[in-house]
Amino acid sequence: MLTYAAMSLTRWITCFAIAAAIHCTGHSSRAQSSPAKNPSTTTATTPPPAPKPPVRSVVDPGVIPTRQTITPAGIQMVFQGKVHGVAFGPSSDTIYAVAAATSSSLIYQLDWRANKTVRIVRAGVLPGMQPIVFDSNSGEPVITGVAAVRVPVAPAAGASAQTARTVTHQIVRLVSTRETAAHIDAADLGRSTVGGLALLDRGARALIALTFSNELAIVDRATGTAAKVKTGIAPFSVIANAAESEAYVSNWGGRFPRPNDRTARTGNDNPADSVVVDARGIAASGTVARVDLKTNRVTAVIETGLHPSGMALDEAAHLLYVANSNSDSLSVIDLNTSTVAATIPLQPFFRKVSGIAPESLALSRDGRNLYVTCAGINAVAVLSVSRNARRIEGLIPVAWLPSHVALSPDGKYLAVSTLLGVGPGSREGQSANRREVKANRGTVHVIPVPDAAQLANYTTAVVENNHMAPPAAASARQAATAAAKPIPVPVRAGDPSPIEHVVYIVKENRSYDQYFGDLAHGNGDASLLLVGDDVIPNHRKLAREFVLFDNFYANGEVSANGHQWVTQSAETGYTHWPGYNGRSYPKSGEDPLAFVSSGFLWDNALLHKRTFRNFGELVGVLPHMKRSDVLQQYRDGAQFKDTFHTVAPITALNPYIAKDYPAYTLEVPDVVRARIFERHLQEWEAAGKMPNLVLMHLPSDHTNGTTAGYSTPKACFADNDLALGQVVEALTRSRFWKKMLIVVVEDDAQAGPDHVDGHRTVALAMSPYIKRHSVDSTFYAQTSINKTAELILGLPSMTLFDLIANDMRASFQEEPDYAPYSAEIPKQSLYDVNPPLSALTGPARQSALAAARMNFREPDAAPWDKLNRMIWASVRGWATPYPILKQGAFLPSVPDDDDDDDDDRRH
């Protein structure tokens, strides 16, 4: 296996759309241009380090929490960073790949036959989505991307000079790196997020999908002037016909709403886009807009499946193929009538599943075969697309989350890029036993187009990698047996279980080693322990008295997709690219484009006649309060009966929420949440009925870092711990305990290192049917909790991922132990606060100043690495070195620029 690696760490900085033509000048070269015309533009004075020579092997393949296996076909090239796109050069020997780097992109020219990196260029942009095409006129690739420009802001009239600051200036550029070309600013194109592109007039014009601003930009590359056309919500990809008279734009969010449409907002900003949604609150429209390039007008809007992404044009047949990534299908558009002539379902296994997620398309030269990257199953589907038989011929295995596919000029080879690739990697010079979530090793694969025999072998591999079976195996399925003996976790959904109530508690951001690293009966690293029994006695007591999971992983990597996996067992391309930058941060239910078409766990429960109650999960963000005031009210015995009036952004969820339970905020201590929940439990006791499914959010373990005067990190951990202990004690002493399962998990593990993998996290399970004082090292993930709950409550799987997850039956016993739990009061006070600035010096003062500039009002808005380091220092001491990290893999990158001066969060 041939391998390559870039040296950059993927980070997605929330900024502005860019198109760049790449001229490569050697391994250490950087993009060159003449000075910017915009006088407000600022540039870095210290150039980033040059990319290092590539490595040649994968010595530490990473963990994929979906339990899928990776066995890529063809020749594999491994990069450090997500690989957003790939293109062939003038021949099949040369490929270009664009990978995300720290605050920039790295563009590679690769001679894959010679196992050689020809050139590497660092461009001062972060890559867009499917962002690269080869410009045959200039002989160079062209990319779309995003960039941040820092500009000074003068103090307001009458204000002191000390109020001056710098902010992120929203600007879109069209940049040519050829030495003879001008550097042109085009500040009116849009901002934040950009999709794919197409070139016209022998490269003289560029079409750019402006995902954030819902427009197609038609840019004159010589002058930088641009026309813009509104095409639909969140355009993703663009393609033009050979005559360059028409362009087609795929719109993730579909058409603009009409009067009387059911709609929901895509974020908390005012104004924010509204999209058409279904009764569940999930985005319900996808479109392709046809644009007349002579008049720059939309001449047709064609309804497709959900989240239309990549496209392929067959002009000879007058057809346009569209990948519907949230409908697991392809739309076939008749160009003569601008209507959908056919819909091709992508269901390659013995049963229909949600989560195949087609993202990118390439058409064979003869128009007979279509190659489809399927992000959910880590494969390229090969389709026969003759009019008489449109069907899947087979599947080609590739690495994790394929993002883009290209066909060589001679039609003999496929090049496929992947975002998440081979799993966890490490930063240069860092310890091999320190992993954290925020790194990626994306890949490019060059694969000879397989013949029928090879394709059959590849298909077998994909089926096995996904733990599925081909369609022929459908007859082997067993029907549920109604007369089966009740067991805690039934073999099939619908079989009886003695458990009737599942309480699912979601917390924020801790890793396994941070909480359990020193527990001798588990696989931990004590050097990474953050807090112990004095601070979190209940977490550790529950792990000792019930079961310790030391091989449990978060499917998500940040809150924006972590809560999607917890509630949906999947995520959309909108979060894994991500495509939400600038529009939202979809952690709290505020953006319907983040929701998968198969729906939520509560939709599944309600559809199957189970009762449901929600305490704070995906119900929005609470307006600002003051934590110290709320803590004092708690201390004084307040019951908080009329304090909160929660209304969820998902309208369909509102009948099932506890309206007096607060939405997301760190200003409300978790012990207040526990007190409110206990009051509801008392009402259920009095009524003799409890919901079958209860979701609860306890977020205080996130902390506010070292913000002066705010609860210390240890006080936040203790608050979260005591609240959990109180909830578990109350439930185990209730009349419902004999028929109950309580499960606890973090939404992600981004806030700390772990010696096994950055996604290994804290999970707990309590039930009379849980084996006491046990250790379970089975491979589990958040989808395992969902699968276990589904089997217990008689619900079908929602997606491929909970279908193939390991259920957690290994931790259960058939003979119950009804002994209740007794909560422990942490020795750490809940009321400790960080010292005032006036009392601080040295690193502690610098940390407090940095925390004061961070945005804690919204989840994950604070720079993750800085926050992690200040929490470590606050808890372990300022003289204790922060652990050297080995990075984990799969991150749909979170905005994390170094903008400490600008607390106006933009995604």
Short mmCIF file of N, CA, C and O in Angstrom, two decimals, residues 34 87 200 318 321 323 441 582 586 601 647 664 689 863:
data_model
loop_
_atom_site.label_atom_id
_atom_site.label_comp_id
_atom_site.label_asym_id
_atom_site.label_seq_id
_atom_site.Cartn_x
_atom_site.Cartn_y
_atom_site.Cartn_z
N SER A 34 -0.08 39.26 -5.84
CA SER A 34 0.25 40.67 -5.67
C SER A 34 -0.51 41.21 -4.48
O SER A 34 -1.44 40.60 -3.99
N ALA A 87 -9.05 15.76 -8.02
CA ALA A 87 -9.25 15.93 -9.46
C ALA A 87 -8.06 15.34 -10.19
O ALA A 87 -6.92 15.40 -9.70
N LEU A 200 -16.01 28.43 -16.74
CA LEU A 200 -16.57 28.77 -18.04
C LEU A 200 -15.53 29.54 -18.84
O LEU A 200 -14.55 30.04 -18.30
N HIS A 318 -29.45 13.92 -22.41
CA HIS A 318 -30.27 15.01 -21.87
C HIS A 318 -30.71 14.72 -20.43
O HIS A 318 -31.87 14.94 -20.06
N TYR A 321 -27.94 13.75 -13.28
CA TYR A 321 -28.04 12.89 -12.10
C TYR A 321 -27.69 13.71 -10.86
O TYR A 321 -26.72 14.46 -10.86
N ALA A 323 -27.24 13.43 -6.54
CA ALA A 323 -27.12 12.60 -5.34
C ALA A 323 -27.90 13.24 -4.20
O ALA A 323 -27.59 14.35 -3.77
N ARG A 441 -7.13 11.96 9.44
CA ARG A 441 -6.24 11.48 8.39
C ARG A 441 -7.10 11.06 7.21
O ARG A 441 -7.45 9.90 7.03
N GLY A 582 -21.54 29.77 9.76
CA GLY A 582 -22.16 31.04 9.48
C GLY A 582 -23.66 31.04 9.65
O GLY A 582 -24.26 32.09 9.88
N PRO A 586 -25.57 23.62 15.20
CA PRO A 586 -26.80 22.84 15.45
C PRO A 586 -26.68 21.83 16.59
O PRO A 586 -26.84 20.63 16.42
N LEU A 601 -35.11 9.66 17.91
CA LEU A 601 -35.45 8.53 18.77
C LEU A 601 -36.86 8.68 19.32
O LEU A 601 -37.60 7.70 19.43
N VAL A 647 -39.39 26.72 25.33
CA VAL A 647 -40.07 26.43 24.07
C VAL A 647 -39.01 25.94 23.09
O VAL A 647 -38.03 26.63 22.81
N TYR A 664 -30.50 24.80 27.11
CA TYR A 664 -29.06 24.82 27.32
C TYR A 664 -28.58 26.17 27.85
O TYR A 664 -28.88 27.22 27.28
N LYS A 689 -47.74 6.49 36.90
CA LYS A 689 -47.32 6.31 35.51
C LYS A 689 -46.06 7.12 35.24
O LYS A 689 -45.94 8.26 35.69
N PRO A 863 -12.70 28.49 22.26
CA PRO A 863 -11.65 27.70 21.59
C PRO A 863 -11.31 26.47 22.40
O PRO A 863 -10.89 26.56 23.56
#
